[in-house]
Amino acid sequence: MIHLSWHERPTMKTVVCNHTNAEKYIVHNVLTPGKEYEVKNETDDFYFIIDNRGKVGGYYKHYFTEKAV
């Protein structure tokens, strides 16, 4: 039940949104190109971030690039 404590979990890394050109899903209303987002969890295909709504959502990795440290 990791999803219940995602807001309190430490940030794993920071990613920058490249685009919101989704083929299948609408993401332009919850992601902003050029904005940095904190990654709370990660799988092979998805980043789980706190989006523009203030909620944790899972988004395909190809929308983002990792921010250089």
N, CA, C and O atoms as a CHARMM CRD file, in Angstrom:
* protein
*
  276
    1    1 MET  N      0.81800  -1.18000   0.00000 PROA 1      0.00000
    2    1 MET  CA     0.00000   0.00000   0.00000 PROA 1      0.00000
    3    1 MET  C      0.86700   1.25100   0.00000 PROA 1      0.00000
    4    1 MET  O      0.61800   2.20900   0.73200 PROA 1      0.00000
    5    2 ILE  N      1.88500   1.21300  -0.83700 PROA 2      0.00000
    6    2 ILE  CA     2.83100   2.31800  -0.94400 PROA 2      0.00000
    7    2 ILE  C      2.14900   3.61100  -1.37800 PROA 2      0.00000
    8    2 ILE  O      2.60300   4.69900  -1.02300 PROA 2      0.00000
    9    3 HSD  N      1.07100   3.50300  -2.13600 PROA 3      0.00000
   10    3 HSD  CA     0.40000   4.68800  -2.66500 PROA 3      0.00000
   11    3 HSD  C     -0.20500   5.57200  -1.57900 PROA 3      0.00000
   12    3 HSD  O     -0.48400   6.74400  -1.83200 PROA 3      0.00000
   13    4 LEU  N     -0.41100   5.04700  -0.39300 PROA 4      0.00000
   14    4 LEU  CA    -0.99300   5.83000   0.68900 PROA 4      0.00000
   15    4 LEU  C     -0.00500   6.81600   1.29900 PROA 4      0.00000
   16    4 LEU  O     -0.41700   7.77800   1.94700 PROA 4      0.00000
   17    5 SER  N      1.28800   6.59400   1.10300 PROA 5      0.00000
   18    5 SER  CA     2.28700   7.47400   1.71600 PROA 5      0.00000
   19    5 SER  C      3.19300   8.16200   0.69100 PROA 5      0.00000
   20    5 SER  O      4.26400   8.64500   1.05900 PROA 5      0.00000
   21    6 TRP  N      2.79600   8.22000  -0.57000 PROA 6      0.00000
   22    6 TRP  CA     3.64500   8.82300  -1.60000 PROA 6      0.00000
   23    6 TRP  C      3.94700  10.29100  -1.34900 PROA 6      0.00000
   24    6 TRP  O      5.06000  10.73100  -1.63500 PROA 6      0.00000
   25    7 HSD  N      3.02300  11.05400  -0.83700 PROA 7      0.00000
   26    7 HSD  CA     3.27300  12.48000  -0.60400 PROA 7      0.00000
   27    7 HSD  C      4.35100  12.69300   0.45900 PROA 7      0.00000
   28    7 HSD  O      5.08400  13.68100   0.40800 PROA 7      0.00000
   29    8 GLU  N      4.45100  11.78600   1.40700 PROA 8      0.00000
   30    8 GLU  CA     5.43900  11.92300   2.47500 PROA 8      0.00000
   31    8 GLU  C      6.77900  11.28300   2.13900 PROA 8      0.00000
   32    8 GLU  O      7.76400  11.53600   2.83200 PROA 8      0.00000
   33    9 ARG  N      6.84100  10.46900   1.10600 PROA 9      0.00000
   34    9 ARG  CA     8.07400   9.76600   0.73800 PROA 9      0.00000
   35    9 ARG  C      9.11000  10.75500   0.21900 PROA 9      0.00000
   36    9 ARG  O      8.75100  11.77800  -0.36300 PROA 9      0.00000
   37   10 PRO  N     10.38800  10.46100   0.42100 PROA 10     0.00000
   38   10 PRO  CA    11.42500  11.33900  -0.13600 PROA 10     0.00000
   39   10 PRO  C     11.41900  11.27300  -1.66200 PROA 10     0.00000
   40   10 PRO  O     11.04000  10.26400  -2.25700 PROA 10     0.00000
   41   11 THR  N     11.84000  12.35400  -2.26700 PROA 11     0.00000
   42   11 THR  CA    11.91200  12.43200  -3.71900 PROA 11     0.00000
   43   11 THR  C     13.09800  11.61900  -4.21400 PROA 11     0.00000
   44   11 THR  O     14.21500  11.78400  -3.72200 PROA 11     0.00000
   45   12 MET  N     12.86100  10.73600  -5.19200 PROA 12     0.00000
   46   12 MET  CA    13.92100   9.90100  -5.74100 PROA 12     0.00000
   47   12 MET  C     14.83200  10.69700  -6.67500 PROA 12     0.00000
   48   12 MET  O     16.05500  10.56000  -6.62800 PROA 12     0.00000
   49   13 LYS  N     14.23200  11.51800  -7.51300 PROA 13     0.00000
   50   13 LYS  CA    14.95900  12.36400  -8.46300 PROA 13     0.00000
   51   13 LYS  C     13.98600  13.38200  -9.01600 PROA 13     0.00000
   52   13 LYS  O     12.79500  13.36000  -8.70600 PROA 13     0.00000
   53   14 THR  N     14.50400  14.26700  -9.83200 PROA 14     0.00000
   54   14 THR  CA    13.68700  15.28700 -10.46700 PROA 14     0.00000
   55   14 THR  C     13.73800  15.08600 -11.97700 PROA 14     0.00000
   56   14 THR  O     14.79900  14.82300 -12.54200 PROA 14     0.00000
   57   15 VAL  N     12.58500  15.21000 -12.62100 PROA 15     0.00000
   58   15 VAL  CA    12.50700  15.08200 -14.08000 PROA 15     0.00000
   59   15 VAL  C     11.86000  16.33700 -14.64600 PROA 15     0.00000
   60   15 VAL  O     11.13100  17.04500 -13.95100 PROA 15     0.00000
   61   16 VAL  N     12.14200  16.60400 -15.93000 PROA 16     0.00000
   62   16 VAL  CA    11.58500  17.75500 -16.62500 PROA 16     0.00000
   63   16 VAL  C     10.65700  17.23800 -17.72200 PROA 16     0.00000
   64   16 VAL  O     11.02500  16.34100 -18.48000 PROA 16     0.00000
   65   17 CYS  N      9.47600  17.79400 -17.80200 PROA 17     0.00000
   66   17 CYS  CA     8.50900  17.39200 -18.82400 PROA 17     0.00000
   67   17 CYS  C      8.94400  17.94600 -20.17800 PROA 17     0.00000
   68   17 CYS  O      9.17400  19.14800 -20.31200 PROA 17     0.00000
   69   18 ASN  N      9.05900  17.07600 -21.17900 PROA 18     0.00000
   70   18 ASN  CA     9.44900  17.48500 -22.52700 PROA 18     0.00000
   71   18 ASN  C      8.25800  17.91200 -23.36800 PROA 18     0.00000
   72   18 ASN  O      8.30900  18.92800 -24.06100 PROA 18     0.00000
   73   19 HSD  N      7.20100  17.14300 -23.30700 PROA 19     0.00000
   74   19 HSD  CA     6.03500  17.39200 -24.14700 PROA 19     0.00000
   75   19 HSD  C      4.80600  16.74200 -23.52500 PROA 19     0.00000
   76   19 HSD  O      4.90300  15.94500 -22.59100 PROA 19     0.00000
   77   20 THR  N      3.66100  17.10100 -24.06400 PROA 20     0.00000
   78   20 THR  CA     2.40000  16.49300 -23.62300 PROA 20     0.00000
   79   20 THR  C      1.63300  15.95900 -24.82400 PROA 20     0.00000
   80   20 THR  O      0.40300  15.89600 -24.80000 PROA 20     0.00000
   81   21 ASN  N      2.34800  15.57500 -25.86900 PROA 21     0.00000
   82   21 ASN  CA     1.73900  15.03700 -27.08900 PROA 21     0.00000
   83   21 ASN  C      1.44000  13.56100 -26.89200 PROA 21     0.00000
   84   21 ASN  O      2.22700  12.70100 -27.28700 PROA 21     0.00000
   85   22 ALA  N      0.32600  13.28000 -26.29400 PROA 22     0.00000
   86   22 ALA  CA    -0.05900  11.91000 -25.99500 PROA 22     0.00000
   87   22 ALA  C     -0.88400  11.33800 -27.13800 PROA 22     0.00000
   88   22 ALA  O     -1.75700  12.01400 -27.68300 PROA 22     0.00000
   89   23 GLU  N     -0.60500  10.10000 -27.49600 PROA 23     0.00000
   90   23 GLU  CA    -1.36600   9.43700 -28.54600 PROA 23     0.00000
   91   23 GLU  C     -2.69800   8.90500 -28.03200 PROA 23     0.00000
   92   23 GLU  O     -3.70000   8.91900 -28.74800 PROA 23     0.00000
   93   24 LYS  N     -2.70300   8.44200 -26.80100 PROA 24     0.00000
   94   24 LYS  CA    -3.85100   7.71500 -26.29000 PROA 24     0.00000
   95   24 LYS  C     -4.56900   8.42100 -25.13700 PROA 24     0.00000
   96   24 LYS  O     -5.78800   8.31000 -25.01300 PROA 24     0.00000
   97   25 TYR  N     -3.83200   9.13800 -24.30000 PROA 25     0.00000
   98   25 TYR  CA    -4.39900   9.71300 -23.08500 PROA 25     0.00000
   99   25 TYR  C     -4.27300  11.22800 -23.10700 PROA 25     0.00000
  100   25 TYR  O     -3.43000  11.77000 -23.82300 PROA 25     0.00000
  101   26 ILE  N     -5.09500  11.91200 -22.33700 PROA 26     0.00000
  102   26 ILE  CA    -5.01800  13.36200 -22.21600 PROA 26     0.00000
  103   26 ILE  C     -4.11700  13.69000 -21.03300 PROA 26     0.00000
  104   26 ILE  O     -4.45100  13.38600 -19.88800 PROA 26     0.00000
  105   27 VAL  N     -2.98000  14.30800 -21.30900 PROA 27     0.00000
  106   27 VAL  CA    -2.06800  14.67600 -20.22300 PROA 27     0.00000
  107   27 VAL  C     -1.75900  16.17100 -20.21500 PROA 27     0.00000
  108   27 VAL  O     -1.11900  16.65500 -19.28100 PROA 27     0.00000
  109   28 HSD  N     -2.19700  16.91000 -21.23000 PROA 28     0.00000
  110   28 HSD  CA    -1.86500  18.33300 -21.30100 PROA 28     0.00000
  111   28 HSD  C     -2.51000  19.15700 -20.18300 PROA 28     0.00000
  112   28 HSD  O     -2.07400  20.27700 -19.91800 PROA 28     0.00000
  113   29 ASN  N     -3.52900  18.62300 -19.53500 PROA 29     0.00000
  114   29 ASN  CA    -4.16600  19.36800 -18.44600 PROA 29     0.00000
  115   29 ASN  C     -3.55300  19.06300 -17.07900 PROA 29     0.00000
  116   29 ASN  O     -3.92300  19.69700 -16.09100 PROA 29     0.00000
  117   30 VAL  N     -2.62600  18.10900 -16.99800 PROA 30     0.00000
  118   30 VAL  CA    -1.99100  17.79000 -15.71100 PROA 30     0.00000
  119   30 VAL  C     -0.46400  17.88900 -15.75300 PROA 30     0.00000
  120   30 VAL  O      0.18400  17.83000 -14.70800 PROA 30     0.00000
  121   31 LEU  N      0.11600  18.04000 -16.94800 PROA 31     0.00000
  122   31 LEU  CA     1.55500  18.22300 -17.09800 PROA 31     0.00000
  123   31 LEU  C      1.82100  19.50100 -17.89000 PROA 31     0.00000
  124   31 LEU  O      1.03900  19.87400 -18.76500 PROA 31     0.00000
  125   32 THR  N      2.93500  20.16900 -17.57300 PROA 32     0.00000
  126   32 THR  CA     3.32100  21.38300 -18.26600 PROA 32     0.00000
  127   32 THR  C      4.71500  21.19200 -18.85300 PROA 32     0.00000
  128   32 THR  O      5.65700  20.92700 -18.10700 PROA 32     0.00000
  129   33 PRO  N      4.87200  21.31800 -20.17200 PROA 33     0.00000
  130   33 PRO  CA     6.21100  21.19800 -20.76900 PROA 33     0.00000
  131   33 PRO  C      7.17100  22.22200 -20.17200 PROA 33     0.00000
  132   33 PRO  O      6.82800  23.39300 -20.01600 PROA 33     0.00000
  133   34 GLY  N      8.37900  21.76300 -19.84100 PROA 34     0.00000
  134   34 GLY  CA     9.39700  22.62200 -19.24700 PROA 34     0.00000
  135   34 GLY  C      9.37500  22.66600 -17.73100 PROA 34     0.00000
  136   34 GLY  O     10.31900  23.16500 -17.11900 PROA 34     0.00000
  137   35 LYS  N      8.33800  22.16600 -17.12200 PROA 35     0.00000
  138   35 LYS  CA     8.23000  22.18700 -15.65700 PROA 35     0.00000
  139   35 LYS  C      8.92700  20.97300 -15.05800 PROA 35     0.00000
  140   35 LYS  O      8.93100  19.89000 -15.64400 PROA 35     0.00000
  141   36 GLU  N      9.51300  21.17100 -13.88400 PROA 36     0.00000
  142   36 GLU  CA    10.17700  20.08400 -13.16600 PROA 36     0.00000
  143   36 GLU  C      9.18900  19.41100 -12.22300 PROA 36     0.00000
  144   36 GLU  O      8.35900  20.06500 -11.59200 PROA 36     0.00000
  145   37 TYR  N      9.29800  18.08700 -12.14400 PROA 37     0.00000
  146   37 TYR  CA     8.43100  17.29900 -11.27700 PROA 37     0.00000
  147   37 TYR  C      9.27900  16.37000 -10.41200 PROA 37     0.00000
  148   37 TYR  O     10.32100  15.88000 -10.84700 PROA 37     0.00000
  149   38 GLU  N      8.82500  16.13500  -9.19100 PROA 38     0.00000
  150   38 GLU  CA     9.50900  15.23900  -8.25900 PROA 38     0.00000
  151   38 GLU  C      9.01300  13.81500  -8.45500 PROA 38     0.00000
  152   38 GLU  O      7.80700  13.56500  -8.44400 PROA 38     0.00000
  153   39 VAL  N      9.93800  12.88600  -8.63300 PROA 39     0.00000
  154   39 VAL  CA     9.59200  11.47500  -8.81600 PROA 39     0.00000
  155   39 VAL  C      9.48300  10.82200  -7.44500 PROA 39     0.00000
  156   39 VAL  O     10.43600  10.83300  -6.66700 PROA 39     0.00000
  157   40 LYS  N      8.33000  10.26100  -7.15800 PROA 40     0.00000
  158   40 LYS  CA     8.09400   9.58900  -5.87900 PROA 40     0.00000
  159   40 LYS  C      8.27500   8.08400  -5.98600 PROA 40     0.00000
  160   40 LYS  O      8.58700   7.42700  -4.99300 PROA 40     0.00000
  161   41 ASN  N      8.08300   7.52500  -7.18600 PROA 41     0.00000
  162   41 ASN  CA     8.27600   6.10300  -7.42700 PROA 41     0.00000
  163   41 ASN  C      8.51200   5.92700  -8.91700 PROA 41     0.00000
  164   41 ASN  O      8.16700   6.79500  -9.71800 PROA 41     0.00000
  165   42 GLU  N      9.11000   4.78500  -9.28500 PROA 42     0.00000
  166   42 GLU  CA     9.46700   4.55200 -10.68000 PROA 42     0.00000
  167   42 GLU  C      9.34500   3.07200 -10.99500 PROA 42     0.00000
  168   42 GLU  O      9.68900   2.22100 -10.17500 PROA 42     0.00000
  169   43 THR  N      8.85300   2.77000 -12.19400 PROA 43     0.00000
  170   43 THR  CA     8.83400   1.40400 -12.71300 PROA 43     0.00000
  171   43 THR  C      9.58400   1.41500 -14.03900 PROA 43     0.00000
  172   43 THR  O     10.17200   2.43200 -14.40900 PROA 43     0.00000
  173   44 ASP  N      9.57000   0.30600 -14.75000 PROA 44     0.00000
  174   44 ASP  CA    10.26500   0.24400 -16.03000 PROA 44     0.00000
  175   44 ASP  C      9.69100   1.22500 -17.05200 PROA 44     0.00000
  176   44 ASP  O     10.44200   1.77800 -17.85500 PROA 44     0.00000
  177   45 ASP  N      8.39400   1.44800 -17.03900 PROA 45     0.00000
  178   45 ASP  CA     7.74100   2.28200 -18.04300 PROA 45     0.00000
  179   45 ASP  C      7.20400   3.60800 -17.52900 PROA 45     0.00000
  180   45 ASP  O      6.93900   4.50800 -18.32500 PROA 45     0.00000
  181   46 PHE  N      7.03700   3.75100 -16.22400 PROA 46     0.00000
  182   46 PHE  CA     6.34600   4.91500 -15.66700 PROA 46     0.00000
  183   46 PHE  C      7.15200   5.62700 -14.59100 PROA 46     0.00000
  184   46 PHE  O      7.94500   5.01900 -13.87200 PROA 46     0.00000
  185   47 TYR  N      6.92300   6.95400 -14.50300 PROA 47     0.00000
  186   47 TYR  CA     7.31400   7.75100 -13.35300 PROA 47     0.00000
  187   47 TYR  C      6.02900   8.07900 -12.60400 PROA 47     0.00000
  188   47 TYR  O      5.01400   8.40700 -13.21900 PROA 47     0.00000
  189   48 PHE  N      6.07100   7.99000 -11.29700 PROA 48     0.00000
  190   48 PHE  CA     4.95500   8.40800 -10.45900 PROA 48     0.00000
  191   48 PHE  C      5.36000   9.73000  -9.82500 PROA 48     0.00000
  192   48 PHE  O      6.25200   9.78600  -8.97800 PROA 48     0.00000
  193   49 ILE  N      4.68600  10.78900 -10.25200 PROA 49     0.00000
  194   49 ILE  CA     5.05200  12.14700  -9.85500 PROA 49     0.00000
  195   49 ILE  C      3.85600  12.85100  -9.23500 PROA 49     0.00000
  196   49 ILE  O      2.71800  12.39700  -9.35700 PROA 49     0.00000
  197   50 ILE  N      4.12900  13.95800  -8.57500 PROA 50     0.00000
  198   50 ILE  CA     3.06300  14.84500  -8.12300 PROA 50     0.00000
  199   50 ILE  C      2.81500  15.81400  -9.26300 PROA 50     0.00000
  200   50 ILE  O      3.66900  16.64300  -9.57800 PROA 50     0.00000
  201   51 ASP  N      1.64600  15.71000  -9.88300 PROA 51     0.00000
  202   51 ASP  CA     1.34700  16.49500 -11.08500 PROA 51     0.00000
  203   51 ASP  C      0.76100  17.86200 -10.72500 PROA 51     0.00000
  204   51 ASP  O      0.75200  18.25200  -9.55700 PROA 51     0.00000
  205   52 ASN  N      0.27700  18.58100 -11.73000 PROA 52     0.00000
  206   52 ASN  CA    -0.25500  19.93500 -11.52400 PROA 52     0.00000
  207   52 ASN  C     -1.49400  19.97600 -10.63900 PROA 52     0.00000
  208   52 ASN  O     -1.83400  21.03200 -10.10500 PROA 52     0.00000
  209   53 ARG  N     -2.17100  18.84800 -10.47700 PROA 53     0.00000
  210   53 ARG  CA    -3.35300  18.80400  -9.60300 PROA 53     0.00000
  211   53 ARG  C     -2.96600  18.64500  -8.14300 PROA 53     0.00000
  212   53 ARG  O     -3.80900  18.79600  -7.25900 PROA 53     0.00000
  213   54 GLY  N     -1.67900  18.33500  -7.87600 PROA 54     0.00000
  214   54 GLY  CA    -1.23700  18.08000  -6.51100 PROA 54     0.00000
  215   54 GLY  C     -1.42000  16.64100  -6.10000 PROA 54     0.00000
  216   54 GLY  O     -1.25600  16.30300  -4.92800 PROA 54     0.00000
  217   55 LYS  N     -1.76200  15.78200  -7.05300 PROA 55     0.00000
  218   55 LYS  CA    -1.95900  14.36200  -6.78200 PROA 55     0.00000
  219   55 LYS  C     -0.85100  13.55200  -7.44000 PROA 55     0.00000
  220   55 LYS  O     -0.22400  14.01100  -8.39500 PROA 55     0.00000
  221   56 VAL  N     -0.61200  12.35900  -6.93500 PROA 56     0.00000
  222   56 VAL  CA     0.38400  11.47700  -7.52100 PROA 56     0.00000
  223   56 VAL  C     -0.26300  10.74300  -8.68900 PROA 56     0.00000
  224   56 VAL  O     -1.33900  10.16000  -8.55800 PROA 56     0.00000
  225   57 GLY  N      0.41500  10.78500  -9.83100 PROA 57     0.00000
  226   57 GLY  CA    -0.06800  10.09800 -11.01900 PROA 57     0.00000
  227   57 GLY  C      1.07400   9.39300 -11.70700 PROA 57     0.00000
  228   57 GLY  O      2.22900   9.80000 -11.58100 PROA 57     0.00000
  229   58 GLY  N      0.75900   8.33700 -12.43700 PROA 58     0.00000
  230   58 GLY  CA     1.76700   7.59200 -13.18200 PROA 58     0.00000
  231   58 GLY  C      1.73100   8.00100 -14.64500 PROA 58     0.00000
  232   58 GLY  O      0.67600   7.97400 -15.27900 PROA 58     0.00000
  233   59 TYR  N      2.89200   8.38200 -15.18100 PROA 59     0.00000
  234   59 TYR  CA     2.99700   8.85700 -16.55000 PROA 59     0.00000
  235   59 TYR  C      4.15500   8.14900 -17.24900 PROA 59     0.00000
  236   59 TYR  O      5.17700   7.84400 -16.63300 PROA 59     0.00000
  237   60 TYR  N      3.97600   7.89300 -18.54700 PROA 60     0.00000
  238   60 TYR  CA     5.03900   7.25500 -19.32900 PROA 60     0.00000
  239   60 TYR  C      6.32100   8.06100 -19.24700 PROA 60     0.00000
  240   60 TYR  O      6.29200   9.29100 -19.21000 PROA 60     0.00000
  241   61 LYS  N      7.43400   7.36800 -19.21800 PROA 61     0.00000
  242   61 LYS  CA     8.73100   8.01200 -19.10200 PROA 61     0.00000
  243   61 LYS  C      9.09400   8.85600 -20.31000 PROA 61     0.00000
  244   61 LYS  O      9.89800   9.78100 -20.19100 PROA 61     0.00000
  245   62 HSD  N      8.51800   8.56000 -21.47700 PROA 62     0.00000
  246   62 HSD  CA     8.92800   9.30300 -22.67000 PROA 62     0.00000
  247   62 HSD  C      8.44000  10.75300 -22.67100 PROA 62     0.00000
  248   62 HSD  O      8.81500  11.51900 -23.55900 PROA 62     0.00000
  249   63 TYR  N      7.62300  11.14500 -21.70900 PROA 63     0.00000
  250   63 TYR  CA     7.24300  12.54800 -21.57100 PROA 63     0.00000
  251   63 TYR  C      8.32800  13.36400 -20.87600 PROA 63     0.00000
  252   63 TYR  O      8.25600  14.59300 -20.87800 PROA 63     0.00000
  253   64 PHE  N      9.32700  12.72100 -20.28500 PROA 64     0.00000
  254   64 PHE  CA    10.27700  13.38100 -19.40300 PROA 64     0.00000
  255   64 PHE  C     11.72800  13.10300 -19.77100 PROA 64     0.00000
  256   64 PHE  O     12.03700  12.14700 -20.48300 PROA 64     0.00000
  257   65 THR  N     12.60900  13.96500 -19.26700 PROA 65     0.00000
  258   65 THR  CA    14.04300  13.68900 -19.23300 PROA 65     0.00000
  259   65 THR  C     14.49300  13.92200 -17.80500 PROA 65     0.00000
  260   65 THR  O     13.95900  14.78200 -17.10400 PROA 65     0.00000
  261   66 GLU  N     15.47800  13.15200 -17.38200 PROA 66     0.00000
  262   66 GLU  CA    15.99800  13.31300 -16.02800 PROA 66     0.00000
  263   66 GLU  C     16.82400  14.59000 -15.95200 PROA 66     0.00000
  264   66 GLU  O     17.60300  14.90400 -16.85200 PROA 66     0.00000
  265   67 LYS  N     16.64000  15.29700 -14.88600 PROA 67     0.00000
  266   67 LYS  CA    17.38500  16.53000 -14.66300 PROA 67     0.00000
  267   67 LYS  C     18.78800  16.17600 -14.21000 PROA 67     0.00000
  268   67 LYS  O     18.97100  15.34900 -13.31700 PROA 67     0.00000
  269   68 ALA  N     19.77500  16.80300 -14.82600 PROA 68     0.00000
  270   68 ALA  CA    21.17200  16.57100 -14.45400 PROA 68     0.00000
  271   68 ALA  C     21.40800  17.10600 -13.04700 PROA 68     0.00000
  272   68 ALA  O     20.91900  18.17600 -12.68600 PROA 68     0.00000
  273   69 VAL  N     22.15300  16.35700 -12.27200 PROA 69     0.00000
  274   69 VAL  CA    22.40700  16.75100 -10.87600 PROA 69     0.00000
  275   69 VAL  C     23.53000  17.73600 -10.80200 PROA 69     0.00000
  276   69 VAL  O     23.88800  18.18300  -9.71200 PROA 69     0.00000
